[in-house]
Coordinates of C-alpha atoms in Angstrom, one line a residue:
Chain F
M2 CA 71.4 332.3 128.9
F3 CA 69.7 333.8 125.8
V4 CA 72.3 332.3 123.5
Y5 CA 71.3 328.8 124.6
L6 CA 67.7 329.6 124.0
Y7 CA 68.4 330.8 120.5
Q8 CA 70.5 327.7 119.8
L9 CA 67.6 325.6 121.1
M10 CA 65.2 327.4 118.8
W11 CA 67.6 326.9 115.8
L12 CA 67.9 323.2 116.6
V13 CA 64.1 322.9 116.9
L14 CA 63.7 324.6 113.5
R15 CA 66.3 322.3 112.0
I16 CA 64.7 319.2 113.4
L17 CA 61.3 320.3 112.1
V18 CA 62.6 320.8 108.6
N19 CA 64.5 317.5 108.7
V20 CA 61.4 315.7 109.8
Y21 CA 59.4 317.2 106.9
E22 CA 62.2 316.3 104.5
I23 CA 62.3 312.7 105.8
L24 CA 58.5 312.3 105.5
H25 CA 58.6 313.7 102.0
F26 CA 61.4 311.3 101.1
L27 CA 59.5 308.3 102.5
F28 CA 56.4 309.4 100.6
L29 CA 58.4 309.6 97.4
R30 CA 60.1 306.2 98.0
F31 CA 56.6 304.6 98.7
Q32 CA 55.4 306.1 95.4
A33 CA 58.5 304.8 93.7
I34 CA 57.9 301.3 95.0
L35 CA 54.3 301.4 93.6
L36 CA 55.5 302.6 90.2
W37 CA 58.3 300.1 90.1
S38 CA 55.9 297.2 91.0
Y39 CA 53.5 298.4 88.3
D40 CA 56.4 298.3 85.8
Q41 CA 57.2 294.8 86.8
Q42 CA 54.0 293.6 85.2
Y43 CA 55.4 294.4 81.8
N44 CA 58.4 293.1 79.9
S45 CA 61.2 295.5 79.0
T46 CA 60.1 295.8 75.3
T47 CA 56.6 297.0 76.4
I48 CA 58.1 299.5 78.8
T49 CA 60.5 300.8 76.1
R50 CA 57.6 301.1 73.7
R51 CA 55.5 302.9 76.2
D52 CA 58.3 305.3 77.2
R53 CA 59.1 306.0 73.6
A54 CA 55.5 306.9 72.8
F55 CA 55.3 309.1 75.9
L56 CA 58.7 310.9 75.2
Q57 CA 57.9 311.5 71.6
R58 CA 54.6 313.0 72.6
C59 CA 56.3 315.3 75.1
K60 CA 59.0 316.2 72.6
T61 CA 56.4 318.0 70.5
E62 CA 55.5 320.2 73.4
L63 CA 59.0 321.2 74.3
T64 CA 60.2 324.5 72.8
K65 CA 63.8 323.5 73.1
L66 CA 65.8 320.5 73.9
P67 CA 69.4 320.3 75.3
R68 CA 71.9 318.9 72.9
H69 CA 74.2 318.1 75.7
L70 CA 72.9 316.8 78.9
N71 CA 75.1 316.6 81.9
I72 CA 74.6 314.4 85.0
I73 CA 76.3 315.2 88.3
I74 CA 76.2 312.6 91.0
G75 CA 77.0 314.2 94.3
T76 CA 78.2 312.9 97.6
D77 CA 74.8 312.8 99.3
P78 CA 74.0 309.2 100.4
L79 CA 70.3 309.8 100.3
A80 CA 70.4 310.8 96.6
R81 CA 72.4 307.7 95.7
V82 CA 72.1 306.5 92.1
N83 CA 73.2 303.3 90.6
E84 CA 74.0 302.0 87.1
S85 CA 70.5 301.0 86.2
V86 CA 69.2 304.5 86.9
V87 CA 71.9 306.0 84.8
A88 CA 71.1 303.5 82.0
R89 CA 67.5 304.5 82.2
I90 CA 68.3 308.2 81.8
L91 CA 70.6 307.4 78.9
S92 CA 67.8 305.5 77.1
Y93 CA 65.3 308.4 77.7
A94 CA 68.0 310.8 76.4
Q95 CA 68.5 308.8 73.3
I96 CA 64.8 308.4 72.6
I97 CA 64.0 312.1 73.0
G98 CA 66.9 313.0 70.7
I99 CA 69.7 314.4 72.9
D100 CA 73.1 314.1 71.2
C101 CA 75.4 313.6 74.1
V102 CA 75.4 313.0 77.8
S103 CA 78.3 313.7 80.1
L104 CA 78.6 312.0 83.4
Y105 CA 80.4 313.3 86.5
D106 CA 80.4 311.1 89.5
V107 CA 82.0 312.7 92.5
R108 CA 82.0 309.5 94.6
S109 CA 84.9 307.2 95.0
E110 CA 84.7 303.6 93.8
L111 CA 84.2 302.5 97.4
N112 CA 81.2 304.7 97.8
G113 CA 79.4 303.4 94.7
Q114 CA 80.9 305.3 91.8
I115 CA 79.3 304.4 88.5
L116 CA 81.6 302.0 86.7
K117 CA 81.5 301.7 82.9
E118 CA 81.6 297.9 83.1
N119 CA 78.5 297.8 85.3
L120 CA 76.7 300.3 83.3
C121 CA 77.3 298.2 80.1
K122 CA 76.0 295.1 81.9
S123 CA 73.0 296.9 83.4
S124 CA 71.9 298.6 80.2
K125 CA 72.2 295.6 77.9
S126 CA 72.7 297.9 75.0
Y127 CA 75.1 298.6 72.3
W128 CA 78.2 300.1 73.9
N129 CA 81.4 301.1 72.2
E130 CA 84.5 302.7 73.7
L131 CA 85.7 305.3 71.1
Q132 CA 88.6 306.6 73.2
H133 CA 89.4 307.0 76.8
N134 CA 86.3 308.1 78.7
H135 CA 84.4 308.7 75.5
Y136 CA 81.8 306.1 74.4
E137 CA 79.0 305.5 72.0
W138 CA 75.8 304.1 73.3
G139 CA 72.6 302.9 71.8
L140 CA 69.5 301.0 72.7
D141 CA 69.6 297.4 71.8
I142 CA 69.0 296.8 68.2
H143 CA 67.6 293.4 67.5
A144 CA 69.0 293.0 64.0
P145 CA 68.5 289.4 63.0
E146 CA 71.4 287.7 61.2
T147 CA 69.1 286.3 58.6
K148 CA 68.7 289.8 57.3
D149 CA 72.1 289.6 55.7
L150 CA 71.3 289.7 52.0
K151 CA 74.4 287.9 50.9
T152 CA 73.8 284.9 53.1
N153 CA 70.1 284.4 52.8
G154 CA 70.1 283.8 49.1
C155 CA 68.0 286.7 48.2
M156 CA 70.7 288.2 46.0
A157 CA 70.9 285.0 44.0
N158 CA 67.2 284.8 43.2
G159 CA 67.2 288.4 42.1
V160 CA 64.1 289.4 44.1
H161 CA 65.9 291.1 46.9
S162 CA 64.6 294.5 46.1
E163 CA 60.9 293.4 46.1
N164 CA 60.7 290.8 48.8
G165 CA 61.1 293.1 51.8
S166 CA 64.4 291.8 52.9
A167 CA 66.2 294.6 51.2
C168 CA 64.0 297.1 53.0
N169 CA 64.8 295.5 56.3
G170 CA 68.4 295.2 55.3
D171 CA 68.4 299.0 54.6
V172 CA 67.0 299.7 57.9
Y173 CA 69.3 297.4 59.8
Q174 CA 72.5 297.7 57.9
K175 CA 72.8 300.8 55.8
K176 CA 71.1 303.4 57.9
A177 CA 73.4 304.2 60.9
P178 CA 71.4 304.2 64.1
A179 CA 71.7 307.5 66.1
Y180 CA 74.0 306.7 68.9
L181 CA 74.3 308.7 72.0
K182 CA 77.8 310.1 72.8
I183 CA 78.8 309.6 76.3
Y184 CA 81.6 311.4 78.1
N185 CA 82.8 310.3 81.5
I186 CA 84.2 313.4 83.1
S187 CA 86.9 312.9 85.7
G188 CA 88.7 315.3 88.0
V189 CA 91.5 315.9 85.5
D190 CA 89.1 317.5 83.0
N191 CA 88.2 320.3 85.4
R192 CA 90.5 323.0 86.7
S193 CA 93.7 321.0 86.3
L194 CA 93.1 320.8 82.5
I195 CA 93.1 324.6 82.3
A196 CA 96.4 324.6 84.3
K197 CA 97.8 322.0 81.8
I198 CA 97.0 324.3 78.9
C199 CA 98.6 327.2 80.7
R200 CA 101.7 325.1 81.2
E201 CA 101.8 324.2 77.5
L202 CA 101.5 327.8 76.6
F203 CA 104.2 328.8 79.1
Q204 CA 106.6 326.3 77.5
Q205 CA 106.1 328.0 74.1
R206 CA 105.7 331.6 75.4
E207 CA 108.6 332.9 73.4
S208 CA 107.0 331.7 70.1
A209 CA 105.3 334.2 67.8
K210 CA 102.0 332.4 68.2
V211 CA 101.8 332.8 72.0
Q212 CA 103.1 336.4 71.8
S213 CA 100.2 337.2 69.4
L214 CA 97.8 335.5 71.7
L215 CA 99.1 337.7 74.6
A216 CA 98.4 340.8 72.6
D217 CA 94.7 340.2 72.6
R218 CA 92.9 338.6 75.5
K219 CA 89.9 337.6 73.4
Q220 CA 92.1 335.5 71.2
L221 CA 93.8 333.9 74.2
E222 CA 90.4 333.0 75.6
Q223 CA 89.4 331.5 72.3
H224 CA 92.6 329.5 72.2
I225 CA 92.0 328.1 75.7
S226 CA 88.5 327.1 74.6
D227 CA 89.8 325.3 71.6
E228 CA 92.5 323.6 73.5
L229 CA 90.1 322.4 76.2
A230 CA 87.8 321.0 73.5
K231 CA 90.7 319.3 71.9
H232 CA 91.9 317.7 75.2
I233 CA 88.5 316.5 76.3
Q234 CA 87.6 315.7 72.7
W235 CA 84.2 317.1 72.8
S236 CA 82.3 316.7 69.6
C237 CA 79.3 318.6 70.8
V238 CA 78.4 321.8 72.5
D239 CA 79.1 322.6 76.1
P240 CA 76.6 321.2 78.6
E241 CA 73.2 322.9 78.4
L242 CA 71.4 321.2 81.1
S243 CA 72.8 319.6 84.2
I244 CA 70.9 317.2 86.4
I245 CA 72.3 317.0 89.9
F246 CA 71.7 314.0 92.1
N247 CA 72.3 315.6 95.4
R248 CA 70.0 317.4 97.9
D249 CA 72.0 320.6 97.7
I250 CA 73.0 322.4 94.5
C251 CA 76.8 322.4 94.0
T252 CA 78.9 322.0 90.9
F253 CA 81.5 320.0 92.7
G254 CA 84.1 321.8 90.6
M255 CA 82.9 320.3 87.3
L256 CA 84.1 321.9 84.1
P257 CA 84.4 325.5 85.3
W258 CA 85.1 326.7 81.8
Q259 CA 82.3 324.9 79.9
T260 CA 79.4 325.3 82.3
R261 CA 79.0 329.1 82.4
F262 CA 75.5 329.0 80.8
T263 CA 74.5 325.5 81.9
E264 CA 71.1 325.3 83.6
F265 CA 71.4 323.4 86.9
H266 CA 68.5 321.4 88.3
T267 CA 68.5 318.9 91.1
F268 CA 66.6 315.7 90.7
E269 CA 64.2 315.4 93.6
T270 CA 65.8 313.0 96.1
G271 CA 63.7 309.9 96.5
R272 CA 61.6 310.3 93.4
Y273 CA 61.4 307.3 91.0
V274 CA 63.5 307.9 87.9
N275 CA 61.2 307.2 85.0
A276 CA 60.3 308.9 81.8
E277 CA 57.8 311.3 83.5
S278 CA 60.3 312.6 86.1
F279 CA 63.0 312.9 83.4
V280 CA 60.7 314.9 81.2
K281 CA 59.7 317.2 84.0
L282 CA 63.3 318.5 84.1
L283 CA 63.2 318.9 80.3
Y284 CA 60.1 321.0 80.7
K285 CA 61.8 323.2 83.2
Y286 CA 64.8 323.6 80.8
S287 CA 62.4 324.3 78.0
K288 CA 60.8 327.2 79.9
C289 CA 64.1 329.0 80.8
E290 CA 65.0 332.0 78.7
Q291 CA 68.7 332.6 77.9
R292 CA 69.4 336.2 77.4
W293 CA 73.2 335.9 76.8
G294 CA 73.8 339.2 78.8
K295 CA 71.4 341.2 76.7
Chain D
M22 CA 74.5 355.1 100.8
W23 CA 76.3 351.7 100.5
I24 CA 75.4 350.4 103.9
S25 CA 71.7 350.9 104.8
D26 CA 70.5 352.0 108.2
Y27 CA 68.0 349.2 108.2
K28 CA 65.5 349.3 111.1
Y29 CA 64.8 345.8 112.2
K30 CA 61.4 344.8 113.7
W31 CA 61.5 342.7 116.8
H32 CA 60.7 339.5 115.1
E33 CA 63.4 340.1 112.5
I34 CA 65.9 340.7 115.3
L35 CA 64.8 337.4 116.9
A36 CA 65.2 335.5 113.5
M37 CA 68.6 337.0 113.0
K38 CA 69.7 335.9 116.5
I39 CA 68.4 332.4 116.0
M40 CA 70.2 332.1 112.6
R41 CA 73.4 333.4 114.1
S42 CA 73.3 331.0 117.0
G43 CA 73.0 328.0 114.6
G44 CA 76.6 328.4 113.6
Y45 CA 77.8 327.6 110.0
I46 CA 77.5 331.2 109.0
P47 CA 79.1 331.6 105.5
R48 CA 82.3 333.5 105.6
H49 CA 81.9 334.6 102.0
I50 CA 78.6 335.0 100.2
A51 CA 78.2 335.8 96.5
F52 CA 75.1 337.5 95.0
V53 CA 73.9 337.4 91.4
M54 CA 71.5 340.3 91.6
D55 CA 69.2 339.3 88.8
G56 CA 65.7 340.5 87.9
N57 CA 66.1 344.3 88.1
R58 CA 64.7 344.9 84.6
R59 CA 61.9 342.4 85.0
Y60 CA 61.0 344.1 88.3
A61 CA 61.0 347.5 86.6
K62 CA 58.7 346.1 83.9
S63 CA 56.3 344.7 86.4
Q64 CA 56.2 348.0 88.2
H65 CA 56.0 350.1 85.0
L66 CA 59.3 351.7 85.7
R67 CA 62.2 352.5 83.4
N68 CA 65.0 349.9 83.4
I69 CA 67.4 352.1 85.1
E70 CA 65.0 352.7 88.0
G71 CA 64.9 348.9 88.4
H72 CA 68.7 348.9 88.7
S73 CA 68.5 351.8 91.1
H74 CA 66.0 349.8 93.3
G75 CA 68.4 346.9 93.0
F76 CA 71.2 349.0 94.4
D77 CA 69.1 350.0 97.3
K78 CA 68.5 346.4 98.1
L79 CA 72.2 345.7 97.9
S80 CA 72.8 348.2 100.6
K81 CA 70.2 346.5 102.8
C82 CA 71.8 343.1 102.1
L83 CA 75.2 344.5 103.1
R84 CA 73.7 345.6 106.4
W85 CA 72.2 342.1 107.0
C86 CA 75.5 340.5 106.1
L87 CA 77.4 342.7 108.5
D88 CA 74.9 342.0 111.3
I89 CA 74.8 338.3 110.8
G90 CA 78.6 338.0 110.8
I91 CA 79.4 337.5 107.1
K92 CA 82.9 338.8 106.4
E93 CA 83.0 338.9 102.6
V94 CA 80.4 339.7 100.0
T95 CA 80.9 339.5 96.2
T96 CA 78.2 340.9 93.9
F97 CA 77.8 340.5 90.2
A98 CA 77.1 344.0 89.1
F99 CA 77.9 344.2 85.5
S100 CA 79.0 341.4 83.1
I101 CA 81.2 341.9 80.0
E102 CA 78.3 340.3 78.2
N103 CA 76.1 343.2 79.3
F104 CA 77.9 345.5 76.9
K105 CA 75.7 343.8 74.3
R106 CA 72.7 345.6 75.7
S107 CA 71.3 348.7 74.1
E108 CA 73.6 351.8 74.0
E109 CA 71.2 353.7 76.2
E110 CA 71.0 351.0 78.9
V111 CA 74.7 350.6 79.0
K112 CA 75.2 354.3 79.3
D113 CA 72.6 354.5 82.1
L114 CA 74.3 351.6 83.9
L115 CA 77.7 353.2 83.7
D116 CA 76.2 356.5 84.9
L117 CA 74.7 354.8 87.9
A118 CA 78.0 353.2 88.6
R119 CA 79.7 356.6 88.4
E120 CA 77.2 358.0 90.9
K121 CA 77.7 355.1 93.3
F122 CA 81.5 355.1 93.2
L123 CA 81.5 358.8 93.7
N124 CA 79.3 358.3 96.8
I125 CA 82.0 355.9 98.1
I126 CA 84.6 358.7 97.7
N127 CA 82.3 361.3 99.3
D128 CA 81.1 358.9 102.1
E129 CA 84.7 357.7 102.9
A130 CA 84.2 358.4 106.6
K131 CA 81.1 356.3 106.8
L132 CA 82.6 353.3 105.0
N133 CA 85.6 353.5 107.2
E134 CA 83.4 353.6 110.3
H135 CA 81.8 350.3 109.1
G136 CA 85.2 349.0 108.1
V137 CA 84.2 348.2 104.5
R138 CA 86.9 347.4 102.0
I139 CA 85.9 347.8 98.4
L140 CA 87.5 345.7 95.7
V141 CA 86.3 345.9 92.1
I142 CA 87.0 342.7 90.1
G143 CA 86.9 342.6 86.4
N144 CA 88.4 343.8 83.2
L145 CA 88.6 347.6 84.0
N146 CA 90.3 348.3 80.7
L147 CA 86.9 347.9 79.0
L148 CA 85.4 350.8 81.0
P149 CA 85.5 354.5 80.3
E150 CA 88.6 356.1 81.7
D151 CA 86.8 358.4 84.2
L152 CA 85.0 355.4 85.7
Q153 CA 88.3 353.5 85.9
K154 CA 89.7 356.3 87.9
L155 CA 86.7 356.5 90.2
I156 CA 86.9 352.8 90.8
A157 CA 90.6 352.9 91.5
K158 CA 90.1 355.7 94.0
A159 CA 87.3 353.9 95.8
M160 CA 89.5 350.9 96.1
T161 CA 92.5 352.9 97.3
I162 CA 90.7 354.9 100.0
T163 CA 89.1 351.8 101.6
E164 CA 92.1 349.4 101.3
H165 CA 92.9 349.5 105.0
N166 CA 89.4 348.4 106.2
D167 CA 88.9 344.9 107.3
K168 CA 85.4 344.3 108.8
L169 CA 83.5 343.6 105.6
F170 CA 85.2 342.9 102.2
L171 CA 82.9 343.9 99.4
N172 CA 84.0 342.6 96.0
I173 CA 82.1 344.2 93.1
A174 CA 82.3 342.2 89.9
F175 CA 82.1 344.9 87.3
S176 CA 82.9 344.4 83.6
Y177 CA 83.5 340.8 84.7
T178 CA 83.1 337.3 83.4
S179 CA 84.7 334.2 84.8
R180 CA 86.3 333.2 81.5
D181 CA 87.9 336.6 81.3
E182 CA 89.2 336.2 84.8
M183 CA 90.7 332.8 84.1
T184 CA 92.2 334.0 80.9
Q185 CA 93.6 337.0 82.8
S186 CA 95.2 334.6 85.2
V187 CA 96.9 332.6 82.4
E188 CA 98.0 335.8 80.8
T189 CA 99.5 337.0 84.1
I190 CA 101.6 333.8 84.4
L191 CA 102.7 334.1 80.8
K192 CA 103.6 337.8 81.0
L193 CA 105.1 338.1 84.5
G194 CA 106.3 334.6 85.1
D195 CA 109.9 335.0 83.8
E196 CA 111.3 333.2 86.8
L197 CA 108.8 330.4 86.9
Q198 CA 109.5 326.8 85.9
P199 CA 106.8 324.8 84.0
E200 CA 106.4 322.5 87.0
D201 CA 105.4 325.5 89.1
I202 CA 102.2 325.9 87.1
N203 CA 99.2 324.0 88.4
E204 CA 95.7 325.0 89.3
R205 CA 96.9 326.4 92.6
L206 CA 99.1 328.9 90.9
I207 CA 96.2 329.9 88.5
E208 CA 94.0 330.4 91.5
E209 CA 96.6 332.7 93.0
C210 CA 96.5 334.9 89.9
L211 CA 92.7 335.4 89.9
Y212 CA 91.2 338.7 90.8
T213 CA 90.0 337.1 94.0
R214 CA 93.5 336.0 95.0
H215 CA 93.2 337.2 98.6
S216 CA 89.7 335.9 99.2
P217 CA 88.5 332.5 100.2
P218 CA 86.0 330.9 97.8
P219 CA 82.4 331.8 98.3
D220 CA 80.5 329.5 100.7
L221 CA 77.1 330.4 99.4
L222 CA 76.0 331.7 96.0
F223 CA 72.7 333.4 96.1
R224 CA 70.9 334.0 92.8
T225 CA 67.5 335.7 92.4
S226 CA 64.9 335.8 89.7
G227 CA 64.4 332.0 89.3
E228 CA 67.2 331.5 86.8
T229 CA 69.1 328.3 87.5
R230 CA 72.4 329.1 85.8
I231 CA 75.6 330.8 87.1
S232 CA 76.1 333.1 84.1
D233 CA 79.9 333.0 84.0
F234 CA 80.3 334.2 87.6
M235 CA 83.2 332.9 89.7
M236 CA 83.0 329.5 88.0
W237 CA 86.6 328.6 89.1
Q238 CA 85.9 329.5 92.7
L239 CA 82.6 327.6 93.1
S240 CA 83.8 324.0 93.5
T241 CA 82.5 323.6 97.0
T242 CA 80.0 326.4 97.1
V243 CA 76.4 325.8 98.0
I244 CA 74.2 327.4 95.3
Y245 CA 70.8 328.8 96.3
F246 CA 68.3 329.8 93.6
T247 CA 65.2 331.8 94.5
N248 CA 62.3 332.9 92.4
I249 CA 62.1 336.4 93.7
F250 CA 63.4 339.4 91.7
W251 CA 66.4 341.1 93.3
P252 CA 64.7 344.4 94.2
E253 CA 62.0 342.4 96.0
I254 CA 64.3 340.5 98.2
T255 CA 63.5 340.6 101.9
L256 CA 65.3 339.7 105.1
W257 CA 63.3 336.5 105.1
N258 CA 64.5 335.5 101.6
F259 CA 68.0 336.3 102.8
L260 CA 67.6 334.2 106.0
S261 CA 66.1 331.3 104.0
G262 CA 69.3 331.2 101.9
I263 CA 71.4 331.3 105.1
F264 CA 69.4 328.4 106.6
A265 CA 69.7 326.4 103.4
Y266 CA 73.4 326.9 103.6
Q267 CA 73.6 325.9 107.2
R268 CA 71.9 322.6 106.5
A269 CA 73.9 322.0 103.3
S270 CA 77.2 322.7 104.8
I271 CA 76.6 320.0 107.4
R272 CA 76.0 317.5 104.6
L273 CA 78.9 318.8 102.5
E274 CA 81.4 318.9 105.3
A275 CA 83.3 315.7 104.3
F276 CA 83.6 316.8 100.7
K277 CA 84.9 320.2 101.7
R278 CA 87.4 318.7 104.0
Q279 CA 88.7 316.5 101.2
K280 CA 89.0 319.5 98.9
R281 CA 90.9 321.4 101.5
L282 CA 93.4 318.6 101.8
E283 CA 93.7 318.5 98.0
H284 CA 94.3 322.2 98.0
A285 CA 97.1 321.9 100.5
Q286 CA 98.6 319.1 98.5
Q287 CA 98.5 321.2 95.3
A288 CA 100.5 323.9 97.0
K289 CA 103.2 321.3 97.7
N290 CA 103.1 319.9 94.2
C291 CA 103.6 323.2 92.5
N292 CA 106.4 324.4 94.7
Y293 CA 104.0 327.1 96.0
Y294 CA 106.2 327.9 99.0
S295 CA 109.4 328.1 96.9
D296 CA 111.2 331.4 96.7
R297 CA 110.6 331.8 93.0
V298 CA 106.8 331.3 93.2
Q299 CA 106.5 333.6 96.2
L300 CA 108.6 336.2 94.4
F301 CA 106.3 335.9 91.3
L302 CA 103.2 336.4 93.5
R303 CA 104.8 339.5 95.1
T304 CA 105.5 340.8 91.6
V305 CA 101.9 340.2 90.6
D306 CA 100.7 342.1 93.7
S307 CA 103.0 345.0 93.2
Y308 CA 102.1 345.2 89.5
R309 CA 98.4 345.4 90.3
K310 CA 99.0 347.9 93.0
K311 CA 101.1 350.1 90.7
V312 CA 98.3 350.1 88.1
L313 CA 95.7 351.0 90.7
V314 CA 97.8 353.8 92.2
S315 CA 98.6 355.3 88.8
L316 CA 94.9 355.2 87.9
S317 CA 93.7 356.7 91.1
T318 CA 96.3 359.5 91.1
S319 CA 96.1 360.4 87.4
N320 CA 94.2 363.6 86.5

């Protein structure tokens, strides 16, 4: 008898919390619609300029910035994100000066997994596949073709260094724009990659190299780290901040070796993804103190 | 005392009963007991007193876990990275550990009465020899208990654990074939070989990282961060974590089911049930047992 009463009380508690959560979600979606319709008044250039100014201002207040930002998209249907949201985050990351972004989408293609092709289309930006699952991304650079010094005749008249074209040419052609590195993390990069490295070591276990690694666990640990980096082809540090799009915090098994000191934050479900909400997470990251065991 | 004689107030008993009746009680919970030093600082105490208060809270937590129906608890007591702390603090922490493991040996009857089995996970070779012996003895005398499994991560990091697992395969896997090695086999060589992965990770003090704790095992774990310092944790904080888990586990059910299927598939793919893999795993178990027995019986 009492058991049923306790179960009823638990159910009531769960319903109350769910109702609060739904109301909060609806409030955030309503707020999101307002912010989105406000943004519709402006063209994309104005919005980019506004976001750039805002992010640069915030950057001066941040005590630290992650060099490697990770995004985890979980299975929660309420926290669904599409390509345009990811593209927006990439643009904020590039503006604020983050070096690389890794993306781990747990969902299947049928359930809306972010596809590279759609992301390219949606972001309308420079996008280059360097190798498998490893891309270079940049905000659209409107480099007019007429700035080509050799074709516009400036070289011939000998005034190219004074007429401004050379200056523009320097900006557009000689100075490499800072591209964002993007890694698409898949299931094979997680625990199974450690197993793969173990298998490789096992195949050469009689060799002097492996025997020397077995004599010192620290060396073996370093070897696994190096091999993992080589396989994934990281050219930046391990993830420092991870934004999880899911109501509950879960790593979903992502990179168990590389995320030991990663700060995990969930993106509030329902909130509009704009420069302000993105920076809010960077402020949280900026406030955290890493003690490295000390 | 490892399991506190916590006296519940009537409303706490009611809350415990309500939570229990909701189902979805984690089978295995992991605690990152963070904030002892900051608590000590806020109370103008010495660091070691903060750790001592932290231990008292652990014994209360173990009592709550037992009473709510949690079968397995893993606590992060001391990281390999903590050896970087000042010499004095490391010495104090190791002394505190000596005292507590000695208590286990002296309170053997009480622990057996509660059915608590102690397992210390970590790189014990990095610890002083006398402490290694105490730990081995504490593990040996409680190994037949099965009501509450208490895993204490001491001199532990997850990277070290994963490396140890690879090392075990390379050193003891003479009979293995390369195709036998996959993530399932690595998992079977971790310190937590006989434990299910944690269902809930509970971290105090407002930090939002995992700090190299059970990284391999956390793929479906619900992580709960709370701002309170560990020595200040109350039954209500504990129950909040449980309630968060109950709600999350309903939402993550499909993902967990999918992972369980993958896990079973991996066992098939790596000949897990073959004689040679099973023989290898028995060798690993007997090797570990031998080390433990020799440590606990040495003078």
